[in-house]
Coordinates of N, CA and C and ligand atoms in Angstrom, one line a residue:
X1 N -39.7 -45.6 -55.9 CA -40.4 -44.9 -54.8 C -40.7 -43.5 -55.2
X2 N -42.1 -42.6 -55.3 CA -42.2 -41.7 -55.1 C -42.0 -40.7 -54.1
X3 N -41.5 -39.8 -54.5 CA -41.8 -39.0 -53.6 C -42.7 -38.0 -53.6
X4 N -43.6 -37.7 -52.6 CA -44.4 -37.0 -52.9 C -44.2 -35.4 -51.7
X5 N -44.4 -34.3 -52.7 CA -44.4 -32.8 -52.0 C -45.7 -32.5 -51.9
X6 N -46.1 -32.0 -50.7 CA -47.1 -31.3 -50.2 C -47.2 -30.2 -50.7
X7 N -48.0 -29.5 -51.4 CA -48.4 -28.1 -51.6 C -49.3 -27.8 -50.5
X8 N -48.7 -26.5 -50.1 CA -50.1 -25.7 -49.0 C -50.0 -24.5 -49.4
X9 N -51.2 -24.3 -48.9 CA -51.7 -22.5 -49.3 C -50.9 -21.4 -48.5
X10 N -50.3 -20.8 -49.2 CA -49.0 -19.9 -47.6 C -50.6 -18.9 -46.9
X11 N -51.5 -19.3 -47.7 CA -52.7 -18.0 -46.6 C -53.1 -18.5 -45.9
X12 N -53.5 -19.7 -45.6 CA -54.2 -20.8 -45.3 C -53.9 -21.6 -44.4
X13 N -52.8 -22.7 -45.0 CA -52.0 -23.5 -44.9 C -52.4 -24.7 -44.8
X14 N -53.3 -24.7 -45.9 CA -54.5 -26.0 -45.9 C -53.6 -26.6 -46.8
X15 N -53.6 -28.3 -46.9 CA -53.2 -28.8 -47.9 C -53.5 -28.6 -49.2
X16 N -52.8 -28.5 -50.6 CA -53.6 -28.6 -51.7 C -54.2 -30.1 -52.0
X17 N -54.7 -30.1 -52.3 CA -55.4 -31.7 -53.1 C -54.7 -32.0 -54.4
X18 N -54.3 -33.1 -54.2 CA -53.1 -33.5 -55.7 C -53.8 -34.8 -55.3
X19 N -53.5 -36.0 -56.7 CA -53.8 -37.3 -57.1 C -52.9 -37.4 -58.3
X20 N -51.7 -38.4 -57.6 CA -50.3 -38.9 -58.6 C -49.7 -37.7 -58.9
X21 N -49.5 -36.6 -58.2 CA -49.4 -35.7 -59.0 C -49.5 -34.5 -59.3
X22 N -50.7 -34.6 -59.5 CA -51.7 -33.8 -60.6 C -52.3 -33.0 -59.5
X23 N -51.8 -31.3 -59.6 CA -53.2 -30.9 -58.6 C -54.8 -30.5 -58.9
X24 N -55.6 -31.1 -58.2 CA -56.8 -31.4 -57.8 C -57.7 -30.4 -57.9
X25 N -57.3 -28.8 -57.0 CA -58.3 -27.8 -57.3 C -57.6 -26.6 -57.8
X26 N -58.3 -25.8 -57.6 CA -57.8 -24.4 -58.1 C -56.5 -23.6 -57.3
X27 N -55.8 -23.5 -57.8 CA -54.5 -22.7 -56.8 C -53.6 -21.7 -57.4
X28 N -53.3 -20.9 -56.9 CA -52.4 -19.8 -57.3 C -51.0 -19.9 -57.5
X29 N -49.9 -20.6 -58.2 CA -48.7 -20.8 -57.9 C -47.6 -19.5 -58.5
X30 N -47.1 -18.9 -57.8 CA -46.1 -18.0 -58.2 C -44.5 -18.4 -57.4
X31 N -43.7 -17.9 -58.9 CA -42.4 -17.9 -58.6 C -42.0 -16.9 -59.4
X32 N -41.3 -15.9 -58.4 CA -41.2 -15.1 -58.9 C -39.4 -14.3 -58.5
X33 N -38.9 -13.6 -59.4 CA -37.4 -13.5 -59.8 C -37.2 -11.9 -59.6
X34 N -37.5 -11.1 -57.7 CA -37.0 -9.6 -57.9 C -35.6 -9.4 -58.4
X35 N -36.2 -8.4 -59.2 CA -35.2 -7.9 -59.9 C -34.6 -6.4 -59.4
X36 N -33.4 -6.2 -60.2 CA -32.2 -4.9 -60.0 C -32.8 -4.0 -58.7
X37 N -34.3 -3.5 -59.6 CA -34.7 -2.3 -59.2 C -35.6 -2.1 -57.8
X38 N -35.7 -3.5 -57.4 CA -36.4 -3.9 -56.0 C -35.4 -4.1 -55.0
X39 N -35.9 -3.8 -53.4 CA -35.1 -4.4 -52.4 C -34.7 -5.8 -52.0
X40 N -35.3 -6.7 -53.4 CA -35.0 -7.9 -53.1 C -34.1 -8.6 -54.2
X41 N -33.3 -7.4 -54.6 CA -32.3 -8.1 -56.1 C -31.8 -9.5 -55.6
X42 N -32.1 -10.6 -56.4 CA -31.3 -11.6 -56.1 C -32.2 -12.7 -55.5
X43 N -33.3 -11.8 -54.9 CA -34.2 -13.2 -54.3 C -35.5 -13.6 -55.3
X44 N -35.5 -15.1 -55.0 CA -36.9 -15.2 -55.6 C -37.5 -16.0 -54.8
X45 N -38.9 -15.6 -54.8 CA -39.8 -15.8 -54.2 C -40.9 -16.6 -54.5
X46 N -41.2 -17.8 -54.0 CA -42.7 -18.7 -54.3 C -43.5 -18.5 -53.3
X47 N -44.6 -18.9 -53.7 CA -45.9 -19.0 -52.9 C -47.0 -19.4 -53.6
X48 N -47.9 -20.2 -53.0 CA -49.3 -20.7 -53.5 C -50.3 -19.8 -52.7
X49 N -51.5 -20.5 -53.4 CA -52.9 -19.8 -52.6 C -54.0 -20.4 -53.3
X50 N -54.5 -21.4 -52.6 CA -55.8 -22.1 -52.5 C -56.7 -20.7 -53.5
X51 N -57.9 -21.4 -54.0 CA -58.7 -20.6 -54.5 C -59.6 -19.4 -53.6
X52 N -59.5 -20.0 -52.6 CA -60.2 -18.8 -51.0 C -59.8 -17.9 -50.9
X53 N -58.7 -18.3 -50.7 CA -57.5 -17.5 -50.6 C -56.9 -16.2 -51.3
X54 N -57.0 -16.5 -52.7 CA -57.3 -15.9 -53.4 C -58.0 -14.8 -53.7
X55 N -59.2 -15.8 -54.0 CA -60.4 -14.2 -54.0 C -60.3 -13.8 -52.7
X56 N -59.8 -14.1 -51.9 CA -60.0 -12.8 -50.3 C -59.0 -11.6 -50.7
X57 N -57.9 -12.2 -50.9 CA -56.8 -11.2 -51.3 C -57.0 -10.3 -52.4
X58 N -57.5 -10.8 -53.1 CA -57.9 -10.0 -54.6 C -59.1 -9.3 -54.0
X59 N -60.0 -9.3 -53.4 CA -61.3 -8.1 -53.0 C -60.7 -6.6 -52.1
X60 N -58.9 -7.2 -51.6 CA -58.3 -6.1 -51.2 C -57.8 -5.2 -52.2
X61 N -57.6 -5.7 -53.6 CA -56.9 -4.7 -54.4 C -57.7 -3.8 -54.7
X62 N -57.2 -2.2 -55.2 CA -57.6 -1.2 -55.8 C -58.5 -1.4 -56.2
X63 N -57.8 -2.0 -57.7 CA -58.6 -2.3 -59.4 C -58.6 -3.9 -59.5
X64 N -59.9 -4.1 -59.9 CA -59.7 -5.9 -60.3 C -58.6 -6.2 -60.5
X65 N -58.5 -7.2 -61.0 CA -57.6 -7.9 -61.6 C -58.0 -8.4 -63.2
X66 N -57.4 -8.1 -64.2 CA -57.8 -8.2 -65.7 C -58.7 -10.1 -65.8
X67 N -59.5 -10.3 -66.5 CA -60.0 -11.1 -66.7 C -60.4 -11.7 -67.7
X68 N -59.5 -12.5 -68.4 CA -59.9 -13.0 -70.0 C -60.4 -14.6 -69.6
X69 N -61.0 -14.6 -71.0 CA -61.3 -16.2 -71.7 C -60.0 -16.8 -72.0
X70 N -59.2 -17.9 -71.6 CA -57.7 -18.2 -72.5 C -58.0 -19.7 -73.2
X71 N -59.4 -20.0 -73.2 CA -59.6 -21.3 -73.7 C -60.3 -21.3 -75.3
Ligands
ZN1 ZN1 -55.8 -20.9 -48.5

């Protein structure tokens, strides 16, 4: 028996699109480990974000965000 986990967008909270598996579209997945020097020593933190989602958040930052070729 599989079991299957729902990914959702924490911006959104749209389902992600997966098949067996495998996700489907574009998404942002972070897990992330604050450390010493943050108010969060000890916690770590996940979160996704649909592709929308995304670029909304990202047109809030300062400075782009760096952008290479990795293929
Ligand atoms: Zn979203």
């Amino acid at each position: 028996m599989e079991t299957k986990k729902v990914l959702r967008c924490n911006g959104c909270g749209k389902n992600i699109s997966s098949e067996n598996g495998m996700i489907r579209e574009g998404v942002l997945q972070v897990d992330w480990n604050w450390g010493y020097f943050s108010e969060k020593d000890g916690e770590k933190h996940s979160f996704c974000l649909c592709e929308a989602c995304y670029d909304r958040i990202r047109k809030s930052f300062v400075l782009p965000v760096t952008v290479e070729d990795y293929l």
